[in-house]
Amino acid sequence: MTTVREPKQDRSRATRQRLLESTIVCLAEMGWGATTVAVVAEHSGVSRGAAQHHFPTREDLITAALEHMFDSRMQQAVAAAASAPAVQKTEAVLTGLMEYFTGPLFKAAVQVWTAAAADPLLKERIVPLEAKFGRVAHRTTIQALGVDDSDRATHHLVQATLDLARGLGLADLLTDDSARRGRIVTQWAATLDAALDATRSASAQR
Amino acid sequence: MTTVREPKQDRSRATRQRLLESTIVCLAEMGWGATTVAVVAEHSGVSRGAAQHHFPTREDLITAALEHMFDSRMQQAVAAAASAPAVQKTEAVLTGLMEYFTGPLFKAAVQVWTAAAADPLLKERIVPLEAKFGRVAHRTTIQALGVDDSDRATHHLVQATLDLARGLGLADLLTDDSARRGRIVTQWAATLDAALDATRSASAQR
C-alpha cells in the first residue's frame, strides 16, 4: 500500500491545483453566475464527483482558488522589478503591479467581491480574504520599492498607489485600457518618486 | 383632451423617474442578478405592466438608469467644493469625488460593469456609457480644481486621481473603508497640489 500512496497524493494535489486554476479562468471569463463546481470540473477535465470531493460547495472552491493564487502571483508580478536599474525602479514596480491588477486573478476577484456585495453569507467569507489580499499587496510593494513603511506619508503613498492600481484594474475590465494606463503609470512613477524624496528629506531633517 | 395631456405626461415622467431611482438602489443593494424589471417595479410601487411599458427589457432599464443618474450626481458631488477656501480646495474636491465613488450610483455601476465583463451583448451597450462616465468625471474634476487640462502632466494627474477614486470606491464595496480613505485623501491632496505646482512652474518657464 505504501508504494501507491505517494502517487495518489500527487494526483490528488494535481487535481486540486487544476481545479483552482480553472476557477480563476472561469470567473474572469464567464463571471460569478456561470462559475459552478460542475462548470469548473468540466473546464479542468476533472470528473464532477472528484471536484465535489475536493470542494463540496461553490463558495469553498472559489475562496480556495483566490486564497491559493494571489500570494504567488503578486510575488511574481513585482519580482522582475528587482533587477531594474535604480532610476527606473519605481516605474518597473508600478508596471509589475499593473500587470497583476489587470490579470485574470484580479478580474476573478472583482467578480467575487461584486457578488459578495449582495450576498451576506459570501461576504462573511470574502472580507477576511480581501483584507489579506490588501496586506500582501502592501508588504510586497514596500519591499519591491525598498522604502520605509514606518514613515506615515510613505505608508499612505504606497496605499494610494495600490488603490490607484485597483482603479486602473477596474478601468480595464471591459476594454483594453493599456495605452492610457501606460501614460498614467509613467506620470505616477515621477510624482511618487518626488513625493517619496520629499518625505525622506523631511525625516532626515527631524 | 388637451387639459389632461399635461398631467398624464407628468405622471409618466414621475413613474419613469421612480423606476430609474429604484434601479440604482436595487443594483447597489441586491446586485445585478436580482435586479429584474419586476423587482424594480415592486420596489418603486409601479405596476409591472407600466414598468414594462417604459422599459421592455432589464438592459433598457439599467442603461437608462445609469445614464440618467450619473451626470447630475457628479455635479452635485463636487459643487460643494466650489465654496471651499483656496488652500483647502483640492482636498474638498477630492472629498466630494470620493463621496460620489463610494455612493449607491458607483456601487450600482460596479454591478453592471462586472456583469458586462461576462456578457458580450451587455458589454456592447455598457462600453459607450463607461466612456461617457469617464469623460464627465474628468471634465467635472478639471473644472472643480480650476486647472489647465491642456498641460499633459496635469491631464495625467487628474486621470490618476479619478483612477484612485475608482480604486477607493471598489475598496469600499464590502466594508466601510472611510477611515483609511480619509487619510489617503489628505495625503493625495498634498501630493497632487505639489505636483500641480511643479507643473505650473515648469510651463511658466517654457
mmCIF file of N, CA and C in Angstrom, chain B residues 7 16 31 38-39 44 46 62 77 82 104 116 119-120 123 138 140 155 161 180 182 203-204:
data_model
loop_
_atom_site.group_PDB
_atom_site.id
_atom_site.type_symbol
_atom_site.label_atom_id
_atom_site.label_comp_id
_atom_site.label_asym_id
_atom_site.label_seq_id
_atom_site.Cartn_x
_atom_site.Cartn_y
_atom_site.Cartn_z
ATOM 1 N N PRO B 7 -50.973 66.633 -17.284
ATOM 2 C CA PRO B 7 -50.812 65.797 -16.088
ATOM 3 C C PRO B 7 -50.408 64.365 -16.417
ATOM 4 N N ARG B 16 -41.338 57.131 -14.560
ATOM 5 C CA ARG B 16 -40.030 56.827 -15.135
ATOM 6 C C ARG B 16 -38.911 57.151 -14.145
ATOM 7 N N GLY B 31 -27.635 43.568 -6.115
ATOM 8 C CA GLY B 31 -26.755 43.048 -7.148
ATOM 9 C C GLY B 31 -27.435 42.892 -8.496
ATOM 10 N N ALA B 38 -39.283 43.343 -12.878
ATOM 11 C CA ALA B 38 -40.342 43.057 -11.905
ATOM 12 C C ALA B 38 -39.951 43.500 -10.501
ATOM 13 N N VAL B 39 -38.714 43.216 -10.106
ATOM 14 C CA VAL B 39 -38.243 43.591 -8.765
ATOM 15 C C VAL B 39 -38.199 45.117 -8.626
ATOM 16 N N SER B 44 -40.412 50.233 -6.529
ATOM 17 C CA SER B 44 -40.800 51.629 -6.739
ATOM 18 C C SER B 44 -42.311 51.825 -6.670
ATOM 19 N N VAL B 46 -44.574 50.696 -8.709
ATOM 20 C CA VAL B 46 -45.152 50.876 -10.044
ATOM 21 C C VAL B 46 -45.638 49.501 -10.508
ATOM 22 N N ILE B 62 -31.679 49.323 -17.056
ATOM 23 C CA ILE B 62 -30.424 49.551 -16.336
ATOM 24 C C ILE B 62 -29.534 50.577 -17.033
ATOM 25 N N ALA B 77 -21.775 66.313 -6.449
ATOM 26 C CA ALA B 77 -20.707 65.820 -5.579
ATOM 27 C C ALA B 77 -19.601 66.853 -5.401
ATOM 28 N N ALA B 82 -16.744 74.167 -4.472
ATOM 29 C CA ALA B 82 -16.557 75.483 -5.084
ATOM 30 C C ALA B 82 -16.429 76.575 -4.022
ATOM 31 N N PRO B 104 -24.230 54.965 -3.822
ATOM 32 C CA PRO B 104 -25.022 53.909 -4.477
ATOM 33 C C PRO B 104 -24.838 53.861 -5.987
ATOM 34 N N ALA B 116 -21.289 42.917 -17.264
ATOM 35 C CA ALA B 116 -20.963 43.138 -18.684
ATOM 36 C C ALA B 116 -19.652 42.455 -19.077
ATOM 37 N N ASP B 119 -20.628 39.184 -20.412
ATOM 38 C CA ASP B 119 -21.836 39.160 -21.245
ATOM 39 C C ASP B 119 -21.627 40.112 -22.436
ATOM 40 N N PRO B 120 -21.198 39.553 -23.591
ATOM 41 C CA PRO B 120 -20.820 40.393 -24.737
ATOM 42 C C PRO B 120 -21.909 41.360 -25.193
ATOM 43 N N LYS B 123 -22.120 44.143 -22.707
ATOM 44 C CA LYS B 123 -20.880 44.905 -22.824
ATOM 45 C C LYS B 123 -20.970 45.950 -23.939
ATOM 46 N N HIS B 138 -13.924 63.408 -15.713
ATOM 47 C CA HIS B 138 -12.704 64.160 -15.967
ATOM 48 C C HIS B 138 -12.999 65.658 -16.087
ATOM 49 N N THR B 140 -15.602 67.400 -15.062
ATOM 50 C CA THR B 140 -16.095 67.970 -13.803
ATOM 51 C C THR B 140 -14.945 68.220 -12.830
ATOM 52 N N HIS B 155 -3.160 66.781 -17.089
ATOM 53 C CA HIS B 155 -4.160 65.842 -17.608
ATOM 54 C C HIS B 155 -3.985 64.449 -16.979
ATOM 55 N N THR B 161 -6.029 60.701 -10.461
ATOM 56 C CA THR B 161 -6.905 60.998 -9.324
ATOM 57 C C THR B 161 -8.238 60.260 -9.462
ATOM 58 N N ARG B 180 -9.580 54.781 6.612
ATOM 59 C CA ARG B 180 -8.378 54.664 5.789
ATOM 60 C C ARG B 180 -8.456 55.641 4.611
ATOM 61 N N GLY B 182 -9.976 58.480 4.312
ATOM 62 C CA GLY B 182 -9.750 59.858 4.736
ATOM 63 C C GLY B 182 -8.268 60.199 4.778
ATOM 64 N N SER B 203 5.714 75.013 -16.793
ATOM 65 C CA SER B 203 5.175 75.602 -18.023
ATOM 66 C C SER B 203 5.372 77.120 -18.033
ATOM 67 N N ALA B 204 5.470 77.746 -16.842
ATOM 68 C CA ALA B 204 5.747 79.191 -16.793
ATOM 69 C C ALA B 204 7.159 79.482 -17.318
#
